[in-house]
Amino acid sequence: MNRLLALITICLWVLPAQAEPGRHWRTVDPTSMGWPTTELQALRDYAELRKPTALMLVQDGAVVASFGEPARKVGVASVRKSLLSALYGIALADRRIKLDATLGELGIDEKPPGLNEQEKRATIRDLLTARSGIYLPAAHETADIREKRPARGSHSPGTFWFYNNWDFNALGTIYRQRTGEDIFESFARRIAAPIGMEDFSAGDGRYALSPASRHPAYPFRLSARDLARFGMLFANGGSWEGRQVVPAAWVRESTTAHAATDRPARGYGYMWWSLPEDGFGKGAALASGYGGQLLAIIPSKRLALVQTAESGRSGIGTRTRDFIGMLRRIVAAAP
């Protein structure tokens, strides 16, 4: 069977439910857990049609369904922002970062002619919610961001949402300056190691500069099975095997909508997309990256759905709205 085709392993017994996987993910008989075969087949059909690099559905620390190559590391694009958000929650609890600190107070600027006085009044909180009011070119921005970027000075900080790589990249600079830590080494030590990621190392990240900005992007490479662990960490309120890895208050706050967006049925938290409680349950959220990199967390059902995708696949491609449509079916069917 082609390695990209769906593989759902049916075990001879069902292990006791637990909130997190052990050293390795375990696989369970989904029908014995109460999963309907119709929805599992729909998930299989979705994977066979779109051919993502990997698609994983996990619940209570076990793999319900797995497709493709879950151990293969891919660039997860803007999912990086949700990863950094988790580090911000830890740094905030350690009092190394204050959300109401302004860029002026922090000494954050840009290449000449630099930020103006209005822009320097933007806070860390404004950047986390993509409401800085700073509309400048940035590393790793898409053509859509460039085309839709508002005119400079058109909105004051904290008043207008715009999905803005300048904000997200400057947050990387602020994190490194305020904590004295490299983003990727910090993630490896503070999150990846405590939750037992199997594939990630600090070498799977890099800094990407643009000639137009002094603030680099910070792309990550992750496997689907490691991204699923991160998803379960947030679905469990930031706790892992009795240890609070990310503060529970930050998990709630960062996945709660603080701004309305231009995307249907999605708000924006602290570098997470929030999903509506109606249909997805309380605390549901999405980390989303260009090209089909997606992680959905559904705390009410104790589950996460992960998709990774590389260019050049022979399927019909991956669209966020199709993923969310499948997610809605999965949530409705989940035991």
Coordinates of N, CA and C in Angstrom, one line a residue, residues 34 256 309:
G34 N -15.9 4.0 20.8 CA -17.2 4.6 20.5 C -17.2 5.5 19.3
T256 N -8.5 32.4 23.5 CA -9.7 33.1 23.6 C -9.7 34.2 22.6
A309 N 1.7 19.3 5.5 CA 1.7 19.1 4.1 C 2.9 19.7 3.4

